[in-house]
XYZ file of C-alpha atoms in Angstrom:
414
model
C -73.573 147.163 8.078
C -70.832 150.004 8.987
C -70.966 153.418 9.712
C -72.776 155.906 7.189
C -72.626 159.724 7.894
C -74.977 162.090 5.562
C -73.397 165.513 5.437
C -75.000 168.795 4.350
C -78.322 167.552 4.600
C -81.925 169.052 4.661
C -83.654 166.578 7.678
C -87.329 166.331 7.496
C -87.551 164.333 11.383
C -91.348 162.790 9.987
C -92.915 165.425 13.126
C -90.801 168.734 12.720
C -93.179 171.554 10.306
C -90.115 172.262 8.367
C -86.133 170.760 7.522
C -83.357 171.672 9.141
C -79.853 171.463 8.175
C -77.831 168.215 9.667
C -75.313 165.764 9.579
C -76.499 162.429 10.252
C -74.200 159.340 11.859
C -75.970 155.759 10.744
C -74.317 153.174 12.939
C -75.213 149.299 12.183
C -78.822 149.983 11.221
C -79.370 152.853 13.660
C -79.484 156.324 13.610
C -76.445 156.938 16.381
C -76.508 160.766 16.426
C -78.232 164.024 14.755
C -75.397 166.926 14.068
C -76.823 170.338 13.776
C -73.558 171.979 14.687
C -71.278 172.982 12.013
C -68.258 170.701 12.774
C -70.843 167.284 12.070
C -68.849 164.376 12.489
C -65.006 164.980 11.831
C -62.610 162.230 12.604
C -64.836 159.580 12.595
C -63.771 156.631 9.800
C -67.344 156.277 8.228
C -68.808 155.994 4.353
C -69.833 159.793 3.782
C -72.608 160.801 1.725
C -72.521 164.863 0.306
C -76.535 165.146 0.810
C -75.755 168.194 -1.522
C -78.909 170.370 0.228
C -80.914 166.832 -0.606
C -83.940 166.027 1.784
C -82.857 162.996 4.331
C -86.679 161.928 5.800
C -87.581 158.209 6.863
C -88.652 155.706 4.820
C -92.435 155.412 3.467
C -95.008 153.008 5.421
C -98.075 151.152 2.845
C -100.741 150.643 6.252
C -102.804 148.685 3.676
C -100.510 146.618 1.500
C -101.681 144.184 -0.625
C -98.398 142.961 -1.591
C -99.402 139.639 -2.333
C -102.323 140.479 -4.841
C -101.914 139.808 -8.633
C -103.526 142.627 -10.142
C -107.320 141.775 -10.597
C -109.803 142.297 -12.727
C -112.609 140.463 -11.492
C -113.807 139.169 -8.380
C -112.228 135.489 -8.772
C -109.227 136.692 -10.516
C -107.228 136.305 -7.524
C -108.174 133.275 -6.161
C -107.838 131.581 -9.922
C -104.446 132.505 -9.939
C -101.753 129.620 -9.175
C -100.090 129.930 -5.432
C -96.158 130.006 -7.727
C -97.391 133.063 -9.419
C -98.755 134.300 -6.341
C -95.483 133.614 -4.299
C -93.442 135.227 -7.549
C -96.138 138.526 -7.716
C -95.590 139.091 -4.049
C -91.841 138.914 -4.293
C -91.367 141.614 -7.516
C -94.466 143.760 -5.628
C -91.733 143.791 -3.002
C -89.322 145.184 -4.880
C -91.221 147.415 -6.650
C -92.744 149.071 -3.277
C -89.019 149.347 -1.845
C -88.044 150.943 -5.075
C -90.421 153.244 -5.085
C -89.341 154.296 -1.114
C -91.434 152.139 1.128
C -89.289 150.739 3.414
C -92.453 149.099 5.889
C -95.376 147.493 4.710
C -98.598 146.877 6.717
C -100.573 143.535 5.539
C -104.276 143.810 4.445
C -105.010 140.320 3.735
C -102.963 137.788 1.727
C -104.796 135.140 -0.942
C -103.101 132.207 1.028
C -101.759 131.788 4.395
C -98.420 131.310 4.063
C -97.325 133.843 1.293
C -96.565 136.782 2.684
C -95.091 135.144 6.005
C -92.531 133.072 3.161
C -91.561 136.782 1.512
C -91.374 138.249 4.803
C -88.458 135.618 6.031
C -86.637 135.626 2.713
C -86.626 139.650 2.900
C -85.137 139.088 6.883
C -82.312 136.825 5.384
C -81.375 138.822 3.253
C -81.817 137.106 0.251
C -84.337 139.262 -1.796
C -84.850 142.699 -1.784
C -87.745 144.076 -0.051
C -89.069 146.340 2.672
C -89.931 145.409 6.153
C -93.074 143.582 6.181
C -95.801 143.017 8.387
C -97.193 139.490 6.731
C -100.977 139.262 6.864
C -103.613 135.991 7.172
C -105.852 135.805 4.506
C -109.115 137.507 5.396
C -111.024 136.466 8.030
C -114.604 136.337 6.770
C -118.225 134.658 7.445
C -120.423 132.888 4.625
C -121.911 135.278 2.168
C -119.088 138.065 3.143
C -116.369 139.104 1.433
C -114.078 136.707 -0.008
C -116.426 134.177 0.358
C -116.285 133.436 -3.941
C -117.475 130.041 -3.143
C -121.029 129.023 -4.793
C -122.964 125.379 -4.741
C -122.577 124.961 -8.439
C -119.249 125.419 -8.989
C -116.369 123.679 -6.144
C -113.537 126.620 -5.111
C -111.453 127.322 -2.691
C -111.985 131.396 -1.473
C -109.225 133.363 -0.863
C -110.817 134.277 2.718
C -110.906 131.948 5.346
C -114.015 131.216 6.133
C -115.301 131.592 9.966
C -118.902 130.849 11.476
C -118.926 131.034 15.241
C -116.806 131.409 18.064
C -115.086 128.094 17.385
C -114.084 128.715 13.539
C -112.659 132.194 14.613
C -110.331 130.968 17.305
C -109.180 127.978 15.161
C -108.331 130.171 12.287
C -106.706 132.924 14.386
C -104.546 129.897 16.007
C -103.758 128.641 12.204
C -102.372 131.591 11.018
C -100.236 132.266 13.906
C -98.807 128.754 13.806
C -98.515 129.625 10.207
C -96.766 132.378 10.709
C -98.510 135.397 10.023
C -97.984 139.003 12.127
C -101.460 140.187 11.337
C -105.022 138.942 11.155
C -107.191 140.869 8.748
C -110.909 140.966 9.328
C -113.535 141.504 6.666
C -116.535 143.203 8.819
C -118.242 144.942 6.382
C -118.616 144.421 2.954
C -117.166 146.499 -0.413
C -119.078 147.767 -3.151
C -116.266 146.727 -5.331
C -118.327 143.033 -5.291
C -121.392 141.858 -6.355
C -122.340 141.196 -2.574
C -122.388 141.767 0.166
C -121.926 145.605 -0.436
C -120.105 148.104 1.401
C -122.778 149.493 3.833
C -123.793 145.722 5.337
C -122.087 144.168 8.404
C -122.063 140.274 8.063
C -119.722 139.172 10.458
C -121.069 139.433 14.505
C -119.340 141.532 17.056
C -119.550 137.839 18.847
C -116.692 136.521 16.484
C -115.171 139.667 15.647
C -114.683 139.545 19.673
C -113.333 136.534 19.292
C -110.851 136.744 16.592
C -109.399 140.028 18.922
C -109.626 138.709 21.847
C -107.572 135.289 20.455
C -105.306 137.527 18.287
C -104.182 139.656 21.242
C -103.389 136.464 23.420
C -101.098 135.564 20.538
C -99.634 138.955 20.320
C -101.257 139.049 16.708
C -101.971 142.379 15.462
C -105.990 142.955 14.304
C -106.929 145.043 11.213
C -110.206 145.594 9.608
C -111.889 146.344 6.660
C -114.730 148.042 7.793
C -116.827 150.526 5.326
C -120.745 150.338 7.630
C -120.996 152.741 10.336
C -121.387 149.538 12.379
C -118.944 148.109 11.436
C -116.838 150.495 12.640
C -118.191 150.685 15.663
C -117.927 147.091 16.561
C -114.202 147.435 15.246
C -114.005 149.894 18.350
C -115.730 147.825 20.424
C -114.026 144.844 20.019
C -110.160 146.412 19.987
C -109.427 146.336 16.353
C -106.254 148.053 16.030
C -106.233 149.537 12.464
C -109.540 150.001 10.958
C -109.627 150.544 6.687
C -112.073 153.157 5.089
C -114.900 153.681 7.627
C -116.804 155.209 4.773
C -120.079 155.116 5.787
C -119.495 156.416 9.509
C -122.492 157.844 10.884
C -121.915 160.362 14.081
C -121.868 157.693 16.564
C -118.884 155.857 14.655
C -117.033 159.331 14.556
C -117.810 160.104 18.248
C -116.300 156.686 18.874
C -113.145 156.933 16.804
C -112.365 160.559 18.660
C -112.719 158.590 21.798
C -110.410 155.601 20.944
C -108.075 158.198 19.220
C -105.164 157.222 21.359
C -105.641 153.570 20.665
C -106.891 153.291 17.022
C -105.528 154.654 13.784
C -107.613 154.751 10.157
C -106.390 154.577 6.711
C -108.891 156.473 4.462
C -107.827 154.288 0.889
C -108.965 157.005 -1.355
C -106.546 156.218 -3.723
C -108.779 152.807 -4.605
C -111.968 155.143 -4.710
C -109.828 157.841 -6.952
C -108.764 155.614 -9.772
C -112.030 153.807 -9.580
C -113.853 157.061 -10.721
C -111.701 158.817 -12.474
C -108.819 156.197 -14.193
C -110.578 153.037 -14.708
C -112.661 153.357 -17.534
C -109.860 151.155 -20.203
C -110.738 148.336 -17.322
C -114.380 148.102 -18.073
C -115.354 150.709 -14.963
C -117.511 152.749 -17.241
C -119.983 155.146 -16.580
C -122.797 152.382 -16.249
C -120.540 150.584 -13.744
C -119.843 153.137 -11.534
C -123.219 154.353 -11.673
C -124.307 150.402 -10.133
C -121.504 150.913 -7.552
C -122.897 154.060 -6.106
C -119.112 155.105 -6.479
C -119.861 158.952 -6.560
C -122.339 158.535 -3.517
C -119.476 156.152 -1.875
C -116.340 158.651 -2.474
C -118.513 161.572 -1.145
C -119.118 159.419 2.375
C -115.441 158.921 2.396
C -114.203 162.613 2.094
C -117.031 163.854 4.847
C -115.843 161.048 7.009
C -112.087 161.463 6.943
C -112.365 165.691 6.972
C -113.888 165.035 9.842
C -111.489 162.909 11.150
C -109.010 164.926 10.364
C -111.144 167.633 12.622
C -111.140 165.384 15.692
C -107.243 164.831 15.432
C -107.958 161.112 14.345
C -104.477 159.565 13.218
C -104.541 158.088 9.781
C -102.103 156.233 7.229
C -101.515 156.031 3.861
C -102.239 152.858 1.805
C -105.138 152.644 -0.871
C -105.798 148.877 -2.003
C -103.048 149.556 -4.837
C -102.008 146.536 -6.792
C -105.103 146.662 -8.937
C -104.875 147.290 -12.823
C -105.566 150.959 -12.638
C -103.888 151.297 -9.691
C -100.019 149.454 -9.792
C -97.951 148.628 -6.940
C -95.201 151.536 -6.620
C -97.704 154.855 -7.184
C -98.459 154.438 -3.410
C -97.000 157.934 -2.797
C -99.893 159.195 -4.875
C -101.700 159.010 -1.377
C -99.922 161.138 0.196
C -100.947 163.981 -2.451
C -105.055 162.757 -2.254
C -105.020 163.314 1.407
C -103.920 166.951 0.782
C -106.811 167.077 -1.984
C -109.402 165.381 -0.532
C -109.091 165.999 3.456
C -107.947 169.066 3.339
C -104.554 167.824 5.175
C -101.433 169.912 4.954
C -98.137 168.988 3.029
C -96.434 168.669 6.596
C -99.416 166.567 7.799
C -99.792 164.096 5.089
C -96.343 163.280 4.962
C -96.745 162.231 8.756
C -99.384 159.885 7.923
C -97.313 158.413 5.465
C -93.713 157.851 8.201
C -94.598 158.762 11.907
C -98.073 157.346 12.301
C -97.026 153.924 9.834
C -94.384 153.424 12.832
C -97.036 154.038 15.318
C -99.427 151.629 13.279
C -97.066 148.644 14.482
C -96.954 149.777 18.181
C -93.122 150.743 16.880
C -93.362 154.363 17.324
C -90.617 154.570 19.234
C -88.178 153.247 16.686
C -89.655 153.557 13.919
C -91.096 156.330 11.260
C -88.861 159.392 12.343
C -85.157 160.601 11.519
C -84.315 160.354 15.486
C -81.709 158.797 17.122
C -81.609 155.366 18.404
C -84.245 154.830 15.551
C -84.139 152.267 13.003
C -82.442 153.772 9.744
C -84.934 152.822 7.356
C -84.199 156.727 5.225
C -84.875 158.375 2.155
C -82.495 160.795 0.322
C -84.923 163.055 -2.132
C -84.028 165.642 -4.653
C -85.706 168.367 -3.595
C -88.349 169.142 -0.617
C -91.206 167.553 -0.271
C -92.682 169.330 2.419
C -92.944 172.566 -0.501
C -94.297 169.294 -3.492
C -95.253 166.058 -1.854
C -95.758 165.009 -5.559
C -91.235 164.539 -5.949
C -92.154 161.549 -3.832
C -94.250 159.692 -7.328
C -90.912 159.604 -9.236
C -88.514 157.025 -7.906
C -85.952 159.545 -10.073
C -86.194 161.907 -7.549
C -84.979 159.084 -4.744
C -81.106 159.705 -4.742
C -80.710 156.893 -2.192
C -82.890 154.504 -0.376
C -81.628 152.652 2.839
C -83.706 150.491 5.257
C -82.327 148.903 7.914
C -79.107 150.441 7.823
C -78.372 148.717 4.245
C -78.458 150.236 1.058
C -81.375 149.582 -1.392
C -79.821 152.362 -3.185
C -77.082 154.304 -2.954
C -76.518 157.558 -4.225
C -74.089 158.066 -7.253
C-alpha cells in the first residue's frame, strides 16, 4: 500500500444528494484527506490518478450474499453438490462480486460451516482476490423448516444445521464461532421458493430464536434472519436480530415494530429474487403453472406494500437479493439498486445509500466504512459517468474505470 491521490474527480460521499468536485489523498488503505480547494495535493510524492470528471463513490455492499451457493435449480441441488466445488464456487463468486464493484459482502447462510470462513482468510492474506467478507454459519433451522432436506427414506445431510431446543441452539451458535464464522443466519420463517414450510409459517420458537441471539451476542456474533411471516418478524425484533431479510408478509404490528427498532435494525427487501422469479425464469422451468403454485404475484405484491412503507417510516434497508441462482448470476447485484427505485419508489440518491452507507452501518462499521470520508477505509469505485443521474452505469463492470478496496487495487484505471 502507498499513497494514491485521485485528481479532478466527481465525489459521490455515499450521504451527500449530489457530487462535488475533489481531489482525494488514499494513504495505506485510508482515505487521509478530501481536497475541494483548487491547489489538491501539490508536492506530495503519491501515484496520481486523472479522475477525468469520473465519479469516485465507495465501494458496493451485497447485505445478503450467498457467495457460497452453486447456482440451484432445485431444492437439494445445493446440498448434492461436493464441499471442493463448493469451496471453488465460493472463491470465483468472489471474484466475480469484486469485479463487478462490491467491495463488502454480508453472509446469508453458507451450505457448510467452514466455507465461507476458509474464503474469507485466504481473501485477508492476500492470496485470492475478493471483497471483504462477512463469513456466515450455515442456517440455523428447526425440523420441518427450511433447509431441513432431510426425509426418513432417503439418509442426507441438510445444508442447515439443524436446532430443537434451547440446548441445540447454543451448541450450534458455539460451533460456528469456534468454527469461525462472523455471522449466524437464522431461518424463522419459511420461503415459498420450497415445497414446505412456505413463506407465511413461523417454525422456529421465539424460545430458541432467543437463544441463538442471546448466545450469538455473548460471542460478539452478528444475527441475521430470514424472516418472510409477519411473526416472524416480529419475534426477529423481539429477540435482537440485527438484519432481518424480506419481511414480506408484515402485517401493521410488524411495521409499527420495525419503525420503533429503526435505530437498531436494518431490512433488505431481496426483490431482485422475487423479480427474476416472475418475470426471467421461465427457460428454468418457473412457468406460468409454477408461479401460479407459489403465489409469486400475491407474494411480490406483499413485498412492494411492505417495503414502500418502510421506506415511509424512514426504515434503513440494503441491497442484496438471493443472487447466485440460475436466473439470477452472481455479479448483476447492482440490478438492486435500480428495483428499489422501481418498486419502492426510492430515489436515485437514496438507493445508492442503501447499497454503500447503510451496508457499512449493517456491520456496526458505519463509522469507517460505506462513505468517501476521511479516516475511512478506501474500499472506492471510479465510474464513467454519474450514477446519481443512471444508477443502471453501475450493471456494466465496463463502466468501472478502477476498483480499489482496502487501499489496493482490484483494478486500476488505464
Amino acid at each position: 500500500m502507498g499513497t494514491i491521490i485521485f485528481e479532478n474527480a466527481n465525489v459521490w460521499d455515499g450521504n451527500s444528494d449530489q457530487c462535488y468536485r475533489a481531489d482525494v489523498l488514499v494513504s495505506g488503505n485510508r482515505i487521509e484527506s478530501i481536497s475541494r480547494g483548487a491547489a489538491g495535493f501539490s508536492g506530495i510524492d503519491a501515484q496520481r490518478i486523472d479522475a477525468r470528471g469520473g465519479t469516485l463513490m465507495p465501494g458496493l455492499v451485497d447485505a445478503h450474499s450467498h457467495v457460497s451457493f452453486p447456482p440451484v435449480t432445485s431444492a437439494t441441488s445445493t446440498l448434492d453438490t461436493p464441499p471442493e466445488e463448493t469451496l471453488l464456487e465460493t472463491m470465483y463468486n468472489a471474484r466475480t462480486l469484486l469485479d463487478a464493484g462490491f467491495t463488502t459482502l454480508v453472509g446469508a447462510g453458507s451450505p457448510r460451516i467452514r466455507t465461507e470462513a476458509v474464503i474469507r482468510n485466504e481473501i485477508n492474506r492476500g492470496r485470492i482476490p475478493g471483497p471483504r467478507l462477512y463469513a456466515s454459519s450455515p442456517t440455523l433451522t428447526v425440523t420441518g423448516g427450511l433447509n431441513d432436506e432431510r426425509s426418513l427414506h432417503e439418509l442426507r445431510t441438510p445444508t442447515g444445521l439443524i436446532v430443537d431446543g434451547a440446548d441445540d441452539c447454543r451448541r450450534a451458535v458455539r460451533l460456528c464461532y469456534r468454527e469461525g464464522v462472523d455471522i449466524i443466519k437464522v431461518n424463522v420463517s419459511g420461503d415459498d421458493y420450497f415445497p414446505r414450510p412456505p413463506g407465511n409459517t413461523t417454525p422456529m420458537s421465539e424460545e430458541e430464536l432467543r437463544v441463538i441471539t442471546a448466545t450469538a451476542r455473548a460471542l460478539d456474533l452478528y444475527v441475521v434472519a430470514h424472516a418472510r411471516s409477519a411473526e416472524s418478524v416480529k419475534m426477529s425484533v423481539r429477540c435482537g436480530v440485527d438484519l432481518i431479510h424480506h419481511c414480506d408478509f408484515a402485517d401493521e404490528e410488524a411495521l409499527d415494530m420495525l419503525e420503533e427498532a429503526r435505530d437498531r435494525v436494518i431490512v433488505t427487501p431481496t426483490i431482485g429474487y422475487l423479480h427474476a422469479l416472475m418475470y426471467e425464469a421461465e427457460a428454468f422451468g418457473f412457468n406460468a403453472e409454477v408461479r401460479q403454485g407459489m403465489k409469486l404475484e400475491h407474494h411480490l405484491e406483499c413485498n412492494i406494500v411492505t417495503h414502500r412503507e418502510l421506506r415511509k417510516r424512514d426504515l434503513r434497508a440494503g441491497i442484496g437479493g438471493d443472487y447466485g441462482l440460475p436466473m439470477l448470476p452472481h455479479g448483476a447485484q447492482a440490478r438492486d439498486i435500480e428495483h428499489m427505485i422501481n418498486y419502492f419508489g426510492y430515489t436515485p440518491v437514496e438507493a445508492l445509500r442503501c447499497a454503500t452507507q447503510y451496508g457499512g452501518q449493517i456491520l456496526h462499521r458505519g463509522h469507517e466504512l460505506g462513505l468517501v470520508r476521511e479516516n475511512y477505509l478506501a474500499d472506492l469505485l471510479l465510474v464513467k459517468g454519474d450514477p446519481l443521474q443512471d444508477v443502471t452505469l453501475l450493471q456494466n463492470s465496463n463502466n468501472l474505470l478502477a476498483i480499489m478496496k482496502d487501499g489496493q487495487w482490484h483494478k486500476q484505471p488505464q
